[in-house]
mmCIF file of C-alpha atoms in Angstrom:
data_model
loop_
_atom_site.group_PDB
_atom_site.id
_atom_site.type_symbol
_atom_site.label_atom_id
_atom_site.label_comp_id
_atom_site.label_asym_id
_atom_site.label_seq_id
_atom_site.Cartn_x
_atom_site.Cartn_y
_atom_site.Cartn_z
ATOM 1 C CA MET A 28 0.020 0.000 -0.006
ATOM 2 C CA VAL A 29 2.877 2.368 0.779
ATOM 3 C CA ARG A 30 4.493 1.697 -2.615
ATOM 4 C CA LEU A 31 1.156 2.263 -4.387
ATOM 5 C CA LEU A 32 0.530 5.622 -2.768
ATOM 6 C CA VAL A 33 4.052 6.768 -3.510
ATOM 7 C CA VAL A 34 3.686 5.831 -7.163
ATOM 8 C CA LEU A 35 0.384 7.719 -7.448
ATOM 9 C CA THR A 36 1.611 10.871 -5.775
ATOM 10 C CA VAL A 37 5.230 11.441 -6.682
ATOM 11 C CA ALA A 38 7.137 8.779 -8.593
ATOM 12 C CA ALA A 39 6.242 10.069 -12.069
ATOM 13 C CA LEU A 40 7.555 13.524 -11.115
ATOM 14 C CA MET A 41 11.061 12.141 -11.487
ATOM 15 C CA MET A 42 11.091 8.917 -13.506
ATOM 16 C CA SER A 43 14.766 8.266 -12.791
ATOM 17 C CA THR A 44 14.327 8.619 -9.011
ATOM 18 C CA SER A 45 13.499 5.810 -6.646
ATOM 19 C CA ALA A 46 10.430 6.314 -4.472
ATOM 20 C CA GLN A 47 12.756 5.816 -1.509
ATOM 21 C CA ALA A 48 15.073 8.654 -2.556
ATOM 22 C CA GLU A 49 16.906 10.187 0.355
ATOM 23 C CA GLN A 50 17.197 13.661 -1.159
ATOM 24 C CA GLN A 51 14.018 15.659 -1.492
ATOM 25 C CA ARG A 52 13.396 19.137 -2.882
ATOM 26 C CA LEU A 53 11.000 21.153 -0.757
ATOM 27 C CA PHE A 54 8.891 23.962 -2.170
ATOM 28 C CA ILE A 55 7.433 26.149 0.574
ATOM 29 C CA ALA A 56 4.643 28.697 0.328
ATOM 30 C CA SER A 57 5.831 31.744 2.289
ATOM 31 C CA ALA A 58 3.672 34.640 3.479
ATOM 32 C CA GLY A 59 6.657 36.812 4.193
ATOM 33 C CA LYS A 60 7.268 40.215 2.729
ATOM 34 C CA PRO A 61 7.260 39.876 -0.176
ATOM 35 C CA ALA A 62 5.189 36.690 -0.442
ATOM 36 C CA SER A 63 7.002 33.986 -2.371
ATOM 37 C CA ILE A 64 7.635 30.276 -3.000
ATOM 38 C CA GLN A 65 10.863 29.288 -1.248
ATOM 39 C CA THR A 66 12.885 26.120 -1.830
ATOM 40 C CA CYS A 67 15.560 23.992 -0.243
ATOM 41 C CA THR A 68 16.839 20.381 -0.263
ATOM 42 C CA PHE A 69 15.981 17.990 2.496
ATOM 43 C CA ASP A 70 17.602 14.663 3.467
ATOM 44 C CA ASN A 71 15.143 12.006 4.627
ATOM 45 C CA GLN A 72 17.773 10.004 6.453
ATOM 46 C CA THR A 73 19.368 12.767 8.510
ATOM 47 C CA GLY A 74 16.497 15.243 8.656
ATOM 48 C CA GLN A 75 18.828 17.982 7.526
ATOM 49 C CA PHE A 76 17.702 21.006 5.491
ATOM 50 C CA GLY A 77 19.811 22.621 2.724
ATOM 51 C CA ASP A 78 20.078 26.351 2.176
ATOM 52 C CA VAL A 79 16.789 28.107 1.573
ATOM 53 C CA THR A 80 16.472 30.162 -1.630
ATOM 54 C CA THR A 81 13.652 31.885 -3.524
ATOM 55 C CA ALA A 82 12.095 29.920 -6.349
ATOM 56 C CA VAL A 83 9.371 32.502 -7.207
ATOM 57 C CA GLU A 84 9.061 35.963 -5.757
ATOM 58 C CA GLY A 85 5.875 38.032 -5.428
ATOM 59 C CA VAL A 86 3.370 35.143 -5.463
ATOM 60 C CA ARG A 87 0.764 35.138 -2.680
ATOM 61 C CA THR A 88 -0.203 31.520 -2.104
ATOM 62 C CA GLY A 89 -1.262 29.590 0.968
ATOM 63 C CA PHE A 90 -1.262 26.079 -0.521
ATOM 64 C CA LEU A 91 0.610 24.174 -3.220
ATOM 65 C CA ALA A 92 -0.118 20.841 -4.945
ATOM 66 C CA LEU A 93 1.788 18.469 -7.230
ATOM 67 C CA HIS A 94 0.653 16.753 -10.397
ATOM 68 C CA PRO A 95 0.601 12.954 -9.695
ATOM 69 C CA LYS A 96 2.374 12.040 -12.955
ATOM 70 C CA LEU A 97 4.250 15.090 -14.222
ATOM 71 C CA PRO A 98 6.886 17.479 -12.803
ATOM 72 C CA ILE A 99 4.380 20.321 -12.376
ATOM 73 C CA LEU A 100 3.560 22.382 -9.271
ATOM 74 C CA TYR A 101 0.253 24.242 -8.860
ATOM 75 C CA ALA A 102 -0.409 27.198 -6.599
ATOM 76 C CA GLY A 103 -3.721 28.734 -5.507
ATOM 77 C CA VAL A 104 -2.914 32.427 -5.840
ATOM 78 C CA SER A 105 -4.481 35.671 -4.647
ATOM 79 C CA GLU A 106 -3.628 38.050 -7.466
ATOM 80 C CA ASP A 107 -3.168 41.804 -7.174
ATOM 81 C CA VAL A 108 -6.341 43.147 -8.820
ATOM 82 C CA PRO A 109 -8.463 46.313 -8.435
ATOM 83 C CA ARG A 110 -10.594 46.281 -5.320
ATOM 84 C CA GLY A 111 -13.893 44.515 -5.822
ATOM 85 C CA GLN A 112 -12.651 42.217 -8.568
ATOM 86 C CA LYS A 113 -12.213 38.444 -8.204
ATOM 87 C CA ASN A 114 -8.605 37.764 -7.259
ATOM 88 C CA GLY A 115 -8.511 33.979 -7.244
ATOM 89 C CA ALA A 116 -6.266 32.167 -9.684
ATOM 90 C CA VAL A 117 -4.296 28.968 -10.178
ATOM 91 C CA TYR A 118 -0.690 29.103 -11.469
ATOM 92 C CA ALA A 119 1.110 26.109 -12.999
ATOM 93 C CA TYR A 120 4.929 25.779 -12.846
ATOM 94 C CA ARG A 121 7.332 23.358 -14.448
ATOM 95 C CA ILE A 122 9.670 21.936 -11.789
ATOM 96 C CA ASP A 123 13.407 21.580 -12.030
ATOM 97 C CA ALA A 124 13.986 19.690 -8.792
ATOM 98 C CA ASP A 125 17.792 19.484 -9.155
ATOM 99 C CA LYS A 126 18.164 23.268 -9.440
ATOM 100 C CA GLY A 127 15.144 24.273 -7.355
ATOM 101 C CA GLU A 128 13.690 26.312 -10.195
ATOM 102 C CA LEU A 129 10.080 26.859 -11.165
ATOM 103 C CA LYS A 130 9.108 28.034 -14.641
ATOM 104 C CA LEU A 131 5.603 29.544 -15.026
ATOM 105 C CA LEU A 132 3.582 27.639 -17.671
ATOM 106 C CA ASP A 133 0.217 29.355 -17.477
ATOM 107 C CA SER A 134 -2.593 30.532 -15.156
ATOM 108 C CA VAL A 135 -6.358 30.593 -14.996
ATOM 109 C CA SER A 136 -8.867 32.586 -13.012
ATOM 110 C CA THR A 137 -10.951 30.624 -10.472
ATOM 111 C CA GLU A 138 -13.778 33.237 -10.714
ATOM 112 C CA ASP A 139 -13.825 33.651 -6.945
ATOM 113 C CA VAL A 140 -12.109 35.470 -4.078
ATOM 114 C CA GLY A 141 -9.449 34.408 -1.570
ATOM 115 C CA PRO A 142 -8.355 30.902 -2.675
ATOM 116 C CA THR A 143 -7.156 28.574 0.067
ATOM 117 C CA HIS A 144 -6.608 24.861 -0.321
ATOM 118 C CA ILE A 145 -5.778 23.108 -3.594
ATOM 119 C CA GLU A 146 -5.491 19.502 -4.715
ATOM 120 C CA VAL A 147 -5.036 17.480 -7.921
ATOM 121 C CA ALA A 148 -7.080 14.377 -8.694
ATOM 122 C CA GLY A 149 -5.222 11.055 -8.708
ATOM 123 C CA ASN A 150 -5.988 10.530 -12.364
ATOM 124 C CA GLY A 151 -4.354 13.851 -13.248
ATOM 125 C CA ARG A 152 -7.444 15.138 -15.053
ATOM 126 C CA PHE A 153 -8.663 17.833 -12.655
ATOM 127 C CA LEU A 154 -7.566 20.314 -10.031
ATOM 128 C CA ALA A 155 -9.836 21.691 -7.307
ATOM 129 C CA VAL A 156 -9.454 24.883 -5.285
ATOM 130 C CA CYS A 157 -11.739 26.275 -2.634
ATOM 131 C CA HIS A 158 -12.105 29.855 -1.414
ATOM 132 C CA TYR A 159 -12.313 30.825 2.240
ATOM 133 C CA GLY A 160 -12.513 34.485 1.251
ATOM 134 C CA GLY A 161 -15.277 33.740 -1.257
ATOM 135 C CA GLN A 162 -17.892 31.077 -1.027
ATOM 136 C CA GLY A 163 -17.157 28.610 -3.817
ATOM 137 C CA THR A 164 -15.195 25.598 -4.991
ATOM 138 C CA THR A 165 -13.691 25.625 -8.502
ATOM 139 C CA LEU A 166 -12.820 22.605 -10.663
ATOM 140 C CA VAL A 167 -10.112 23.226 -13.259
ATOM 141 C CA PRO A 168 -9.541 20.707 -16.090
ATOM 142 C CA LEU A 169 -5.962 19.692 -16.744
ATOM 143 C CA GLN A 170 -4.556 19.053 -20.215
ATOM 144 C CA ALA A 171 -2.485 15.952 -21.020
ATOM 145 C CA ASP A 172 0.712 18.024 -20.539
ATOM 146 C CA GLY A 173 -0.449 19.272 -17.127
ATOM 147 C CA THR A 174 -1.344 22.775 -18.293
ATOM 148 C CA LEU A 175 -4.547 24.412 -17.140
ATOM 149 C CA GLY A 176 -7.810 24.198 -19.086
ATOM 150 C CA LYS A 177 -9.878 27.356 -19.248
ATOM 151 C CA GLN A 178 -13.355 25.825 -19.014
ATOM 152 C CA ILE A 179 -13.668 25.823 -15.232
ATOM 153 C CA SER A 180 -16.673 24.653 -13.249
ATOM 154 C CA ARG A 181 -17.717 26.294 -9.995
ATOM 155 C CA GLN A 182 -20.167 25.472 -7.194
ATOM 156 C CA GLN A 183 -21.346 28.108 -4.694
ATOM 157 C CA HIS A 184 -21.554 27.152 -1.011
ATOM 158 C CA GLU A 185 -24.326 28.338 1.231
ATOM 159 C CA GLY A 186 -25.234 28.385 4.942
ATOM 160 C CA SER A 187 -23.964 29.493 8.340
ATOM 161 C CA SER A 188 -23.650 28.029 11.810
ATOM 162 C CA ALA A 189 -23.208 28.643 15.525
ATOM 163 C CA HIS A 190 -19.945 30.671 15.951
ATOM 164 C CA PRO A 191 -20.898 34.387 16.006
ATOM 165 C CA GLN A 192 -17.711 35.584 14.291
ATOM 166 C CA ARG A 193 -16.331 32.666 12.219
ATOM 167 C CA GLN A 194 -19.585 31.136 10.943
ATOM 168 C CA THR A 195 -21.780 33.955 9.727
ATOM 169 C CA ARG A 196 -21.512 32.522 6.158
ATOM 170 C CA SER A 197 -19.899 29.608 4.391
ATOM 171 C CA HIS A 198 -16.064 29.410 4.337
ATOM 172 C CA PRO A 199 -14.821 26.545 2.125
ATOM 173 C CA HIS A 200 -11.350 25.686 3.468
ATOM 174 C CA GLY A 201 -10.075 22.264 2.373
ATOM 175 C CA VAL A 202 -10.523 19.981 -0.651
ATOM 176 C CA ALA A 203 -9.853 16.265 -1.230
ATOM 177 C CA PHE A 204 -10.517 14.109 -4.248
ATOM 178 C CA SER A 205 -11.928 10.619 -3.745
ATOM 179 C CA LYS A 206 -9.644 7.761 -4.666
ATOM 180 C CA ASN A 207 -11.652 7.081 -7.826
ATOM 181 C CA SER A 208 -11.413 10.814 -8.817
ATOM 182 C CA LYS A 209 -15.226 10.984 -9.190
ATOM 183 C CA PHE A 210 -15.935 13.283 -6.201
ATOM 184 C CA VAL A 211 -14.522 16.379 -4.589
ATOM 185 C CA CYS A 212 -15.024 16.602 -0.841
ATOM 186 C CA VAL A 213 -14.866 20.099 0.653
ATOM 187 C CA ALA A 214 -14.549 21.046 4.325
ATOM 188 C CA ASP A 215 -16.609 24.179 4.878
ATOM 189 C CA LEU A 216 -15.711 25.875 8.179
ATOM 190 C CA GLY A 217 -18.559 28.337 7.956
ATOM 191 C CA ASN A 218 -21.580 26.015 7.631
ATOM 192 C CA ASP A 219 -20.205 22.974 9.473
ATOM 193 C CA HIS A 220 -20.444 20.786 6.386
ATOM 194 C CA VAL A 221 -18.211 18.502 4.468
ATOM 195 C CA GLU A 222 -19.742 18.992 1.029
ATOM 196 C CA VAL A 223 -19.502 16.239 -1.600
ATOM 197 C CA PHE A 224 -19.494 17.336 -5.223
ATOM 198 C CA PRO A 225 -19.753 14.656 -7.926
ATOM 199 C CA ILE A 226 -17.782 15.273 -11.126
ATOM 200 C CA SER A 227 -20.031 14.796 -14.171
ATOM 201 C CA ALA A 228 -19.078 12.918 -17.312
ATOM 202 C CA ASP A 229 -18.404 16.237 -19.052
ATOM 203 C CA GLY A 230 -16.069 17.404 -16.236
ATOM 204 C CA LYS A 231 -18.301 19.689 -14.182
ATOM 205 C CA LEU A 232 -18.963 19.913 -10.442
ATOM 206 C CA THR A 233 -22.532 19.033 -9.526
ATOM 207 C CA ARG A 234 -24.492 19.222 -6.263
ATOM 208 C CA GLY A 235 -24.260 16.253 -3.970
ATOM 209 C CA PRO A 236 -24.829 15.208 -0.381
ATOM 210 C CA TYR A 237 -23.009 16.553 2.667
ATOM 211 C CA TRP A 238 -22.073 15.536 6.182
ATOM 212 C CA GLN A 239 -23.253 17.784 8.993
ATOM 213 C CA ALA A 240 -20.653 18.299 11.736
ATOM 214 C CA ALA A 241 -21.518 19.323 15.288
ATOM 215 C CA ALA A 242 -22.645 22.955 15.563
ATOM 216 C CA GLY A 243 -19.551 25.146 15.917
ATOM 217 C CA ALA A 244 -17.076 22.421 14.982
ATOM 218 C CA GLY A 245 -15.742 24.206 11.896
ATOM 219 C CA PRO A 246 -14.401 21.536 9.452
ATOM 220 C CA ARG A 247 -11.118 22.904 8.078
ATOM 221 C CA HIS A 248 -9.354 20.200 6.099
ATOM 222 C CA VAL A 249 -10.144 16.636 4.970
ATOM 223 C CA SER A 250 -7.836 13.794 4.089
ATOM 224 C CA PHE A 251 -8.581 10.344 2.672
ATOM 225 C CA HIS A 252 -7.156 7.081 3.950
ATOM 226 C CA PRO A 253 -5.143 5.248 1.208
ATOM 227 C CA ASN A 254 -7.983 2.702 0.917
ATOM 228 C CA GLY A 255 -10.446 5.444 -0.090
ATOM 229 C CA ARG A 256 -13.075 4.199 2.382
ATOM 230 C CA TRP A 257 -12.427 6.605 5.221
ATOM 231 C CA LEU A 258 -12.249 10.387 5.158
ATOM 232 C CA TYR A 259 -10.860 12.351 8.114
ATOM 233 C CA SER A 260 -12.082 15.864 8.871
ATOM 234 C CA ILE A 261 -10.068 18.048 11.237
ATOM 235 C CA ASN A 262 -12.405 20.543 12.866
ATOM 236 C CA GLU A 263 -10.779 23.911 13.527
ATOM 237 C CA LEU A 264 -13.090 25.519 16.031
ATOM 238 C CA ASP A 265 -13.693 22.665 18.505
ATOM 239 C CA SER A 266 -10.290 20.935 18.070
ATOM 240 C CA THR A 267 -11.559 17.528 17.057
ATOM 241 C CA VAL A 268 -11.034 14.992 14.256
ATOM 242 C CA SER A 269 -14.058 13.166 12.764
ATOM 243 C CA VAL A 270 -13.796 9.769 11.121
ATOM 244 C CA LEU A 271 -16.220 9.529 8.160
ATOM 245 C CA GLU A 272 -17.077 6.448 6.117
ATOM 246 C CA PHE A 273 -17.212 7.291 2.421
ATOM 247 C CA ASP A 274 -19.457 5.590 -0.116
ATOM 248 C CA ALA A 275 -17.405 5.748 -3.355
ATOM 249 C CA GLN A 276 -20.442 5.039 -5.509
ATOM 250 C CA GLU A 277 -22.976 7.489 -4.084
ATOM 251 C CA GLY A 278 -20.706 9.993 -2.327
ATOM 252 C CA GLN A 279 -22.472 9.637 0.996
ATOM 253 C CA LEU A 280 -20.594 10.264 4.297
ATOM 254 C CA LYS A 281 -21.379 8.542 7.586
ATOM 255 C CA GLU A 282 -19.794 9.632 10.860
ATOM 256 C CA LEU A 283 -18.058 6.792 12.714
ATOM 257 C CA GLN A 284 -16.178 8.692 15.447
ATOM 258 C CA THR A 285 -15.179 12.179 16.645
ATOM 259 C CA ILE A 286 -12.134 12.499 18.909
ATOM 260 C CA ASP A 287 -10.399 15.402 20.645
ATOM 261 C CA THR A 288 -6.987 16.603 19.563
ATOM 262 C CA LEU A 289 -6.340 18.386 22.875
ATOM 263 C CA PRO A 290 -5.606 16.957 26.376
ATOM 264 C CA GLU A 291 -8.418 16.881 28.893
ATOM 265 C CA GLY A 292 -8.546 20.148 30.910
ATOM 266 C CA PHE A 293 -6.718 22.301 28.395
ATOM 267 C CA ASP A 294 -8.700 25.527 28.404
ATOM 268 C CA GLU A 295 -6.497 27.947 26.507
ATOM 269 C CA GLN A 296 -7.197 29.145 23.012
ATOM 270 C CA ASN A 297 -6.576 26.584 20.279
ATOM 271 C CA THR A 298 -7.495 25.958 16.669
ATOM 272 C CA THR A 299 -6.553 22.914 14.621
ATOM 273 C CA ALA A 300 -5.026 23.239 11.178
ATOM 274 C CA GLU A 301 -3.761 20.266 9.148
ATOM 275 C CA VAL A 302 -4.721 16.595 9.002
ATOM 276 C CA VAL A 303 -2.370 14.044 7.444
ATOM 277 C CA VAL A 304 -2.730 10.269 6.935
ATOM 278 C CA HIS A 305 0.483 8.218 6.837
ATOM 279 C CA PRO A 306 1.160 6.468 3.499
ATOM 280 C CA SER A 307 0.860 3.111 5.267
ATOM 281 C CA GLY A 308 -2.615 4.010 6.414
ATOM 282 C CA LYS A 309 -1.616 3.138 9.988
ATOM 283 C CA PHE A 310 -1.380 6.624 11.558
ATOM 284 C CA LEU A 311 -3.019 10.047 11.498
ATOM 285 C CA PHE A 312 -1.455 13.362 12.461
ATOM 286 C CA GLY A 313 -3.310 16.624 13.269
ATOM 287 C CA SER A 314 -1.778 19.983 14.216
ATOM 288 C CA ASN A 315 -2.906 22.188 17.138
ATOM 289 C CA ARG A 316 -2.293 25.933 16.984
ATOM 290 C CA GLY A 317 -2.231 27.275 20.554
ATOM 291 C CA HIS A 318 -1.351 24.021 22.196
ATOM 292 C CA ASN A 319 1.378 23.941 19.530
ATOM 293 C CA SER A 320 1.501 20.206 19.115
ATOM 294 C CA THR A 321 0.934 17.408 16.671
ATOM 295 C CA ALA A 322 -1.708 14.987 17.860
ATOM 296 C CA VAL A 323 -0.807 11.418 16.797
ATOM 297 C CA PHE A 324 -3.391 8.637 16.431
ATOM 298 C CA GLN A 325 -3.247 5.005 15.341
ATOM 299 C CA ILE A 326 -5.836 3.977 12.743
ATOM 300 C CA ASP A 327 -7.795 0.742 13.240
ATOM 301 C CA GLN A 328 -7.392 -1.056 9.908
ATOM 302 C CA ASN A 329 -10.789 -2.734 10.291
ATOM 303 C CA ASN A 330 -12.980 0.306 10.786
ATOM 304 C CA GLY A 331 -10.818 3.467 10.388
ATOM 305 C CA LYS A 332 -11.337 4.612 13.970
ATOM 306 C CA LEU A 333 -8.618 6.432 15.860
ATOM 307 C CA THR A 334 -6.784 5.624 19.091
ATOM 308 C CA PHE A 335 -4.707 8.347 20.696
ATOM 309 C CA VAL A 336 -0.884 7.850 20.759
ATOM 310 C CA GLU A 337 0.705 11.149 21.818
ATOM 311 C CA ARG A 338 0.912 14.917 21.423
ATOM 312 C CA GLU A 339 4.353 15.924 20.303
ATOM 313 C CA PRO A 340 5.314 19.630 20.751
ATOM 314 C CA THR A 341 5.981 21.286 17.409
ATOM 315 C CA GLN A 342 8.853 23.302 18.908
ATOM 316 C CA GLY A 343 7.328 26.526 17.541
ATOM 317 C CA ASP A 344 4.227 28.686 17.453
ATOM 318 C CA HIS A 345 1.207 28.194 15.202
ATOM 319 C CA PRO A 346 1.832 24.995 13.178
ATOM 320 C CA ARG A 347 -0.356 26.029 10.255
ATOM 321 C CA PHE A 348 0.908 23.040 8.250
ATOM 322 C CA ILE A 349 2.410 19.604 8.881
ATOM 323 C CA GLY A 350 3.550 17.473 6.028
ATOM 324 C CA GLN A 351 5.357 14.151 5.493
ATOM 325 C CA ASP A 352 7.801 13.066 2.854
ATOM 326 C CA PRO A 353 6.471 10.544 0.276
ATOM 327 C CA THR A 354 8.058 7.577 2.077
ATOM 328 C CA GLY A 355 6.405 8.448 5.393
ATOM 329 C CA SER A 356 9.709 8.533 7.262
ATOM 330 C CA THR A 357 9.735 12.236 8.239
ATOM 331 C CA LEU A 358 7.201 14.837 9.265
ATOM 332 C CA ILE A 359 7.862 18.564 9.064
ATOM 333 C CA SER A 360 6.005 21.134 11.121
ATOM 334 C CA ALA A 361 5.692 24.586 9.526
ATOM 335 C CA ASN A 362 5.527 26.923 12.558
ATOM 336 C CA ARG A 363 4.230 30.083 10.895
ATOM 337 C CA ASN A 364 4.615 32.574 13.738
ATOM 338 C CA ASP A 365 8.215 31.514 14.469
ATOM 339 C CA ASP A 366 9.302 31.462 10.818
ATOM 340 C CA GLU A 367 10.617 27.905 11.118
ATOM 341 C CA LEU A 368 10.375 24.396 9.636
ATOM 342 C CA VAL A 369 11.126 21.657 12.196
ATOM 343 C CA ALA A 370 11.814 18.038 11.264
ATOM 344 C CA PHE A 371 10.662 14.896 13.140
ATOM 345 C CA SER A 372 11.265 11.218 12.354
ATOM 346 C CA ILE A 373 8.190 8.982 12.318
ATOM 347 C CA ASP A 374 8.322 5.665 14.179
ATOM 348 C CA GLN A 375 7.026 3.148 11.677
ATOM 349 C CA ASN A 376 5.580 0.863 14.354
ATOM 350 C CA SER A 377 3.852 3.350 16.663
ATOM 351 C CA GLY A 378 3.537 6.567 14.689
ATOM 352 C CA GLU A 379 5.360 8.446 17.448
ATOM 353 C CA LEU A 380 7.286 11.547 16.415
ATOM 354 C CA ASN A 381 10.933 12.031 17.423
ATOM 355 C CA PRO A 382 12.645 15.406 17.046
ATOM 356 C CA THR A 383 15.692 15.199 14.765
ATOM 357 C CA GLY A 384 17.145 18.450 16.089
ATOM 358 C CA ASN A 385 17.022 19.914 12.570
ATOM 359 C CA LYS A 386 15.193 23.111 11.624
ATOM 360 C CA THR A 387 15.482 25.956 9.137
ATOM 361 C CA THR A 388 14.184 29.462 8.769
ATOM 362 C CA VAL A 389 11.436 30.431 6.284
ATOM 363 C CA ALA A 390 9.389 33.602 6.633
ATOM 364 C CA ARG A 391 5.837 32.670 7.680
ATOM 365 C CA PRO A 392 5.760 29.151 6.144
ATOM 366 C CA MET A 393 2.241 28.154 4.983
ATOM 367 C CA CYS A 394 2.578 24.855 3.126
ATOM 368 C CA ILE A 395 5.228 22.434 1.940
ATOM 369 C CA VAL A 396 5.423 19.921 -0.931
ATOM 370 C CA PHE A 397 8.132 17.229 -1.351
ATOM 371 C CA VAL A 398 9.704 16.396 -4.744
ATOM 372 C CA PRO A 399 12.355 13.634 -5.143
ATOM 373 C CA VAL A 400 15.737 14.808 -6.429
ATOM 374 C CA ALA A 401 17.396 12.640 -9.129
ATOM 375 C CA GLU A 402 20.759 11.221 -7.981
#
């Protein structure tokens, strides 16, 4: 299962590179001044970072995504446009992993405002981006060469929920494609839904069912288990993770479990951020901003439910993002408010995180993607 996931997500990016490559190229979305995409090398075995340089300057992006079969990086971008106009766009870049260079191929408007999360379907045919600042999810067709099609499809979200400041309207925040690439699941923090949008035969998003979270939970991001049967929603406002059973034929979601990411009795301010499933399908990681930790859970392979393992301090403030290399050997915490990336090794038996002692400085890191470097 590990090998299959690696093949689907990264191997075709560098045909000459083994899926177990020690050297990785990181591309990091930075919200520094100016906003940019930064890059450095990273050694899986030692946890050491190379020198950080700028790959693209002047690009405001919060999330990045890789094509599953081609050396192409996509960014959901907030463009500089006149006030009142729609600023959402997707940029596509050709990757040179050895040199750490990105070459802009093209871009397309998402016809919405304030893009957040972005993901590419496993079949490489579509890209989805949602808009916290707006109220929609956009599907962008991808050409055979990975460039962006212009005939986008968009679905408007609706609704509100219990939180008097954060949930006065819908706020789509995280997207995930089903394993069969037939559905887009969207975590909407504003209306407490995980929306499910089927993709029609002609490549358009259509209305589908949704899962209703607890009032005030605030679903932020969703991540599928490698088997495609279980979807995990990390809920920002009440610091929980929900286990959802996914019907790959009908797109229906059924709640199996909701579990806290915080220790009992913790009463300080906290919001969760990222949820990550290990390539083996054995572990789940969720980041706490405030408690400043990564909550680690083991996944029951029979029913997808979670058992708590530990909460490992992220060694920095506001872990907006946590990400793992394609082999699942290392996890990196992007501690936004401390301008640092911190590396942890992942115990392959327990899922426990062990600090490597390695870190590097990046201005306000927002997201990381890993690309193997040819040897």
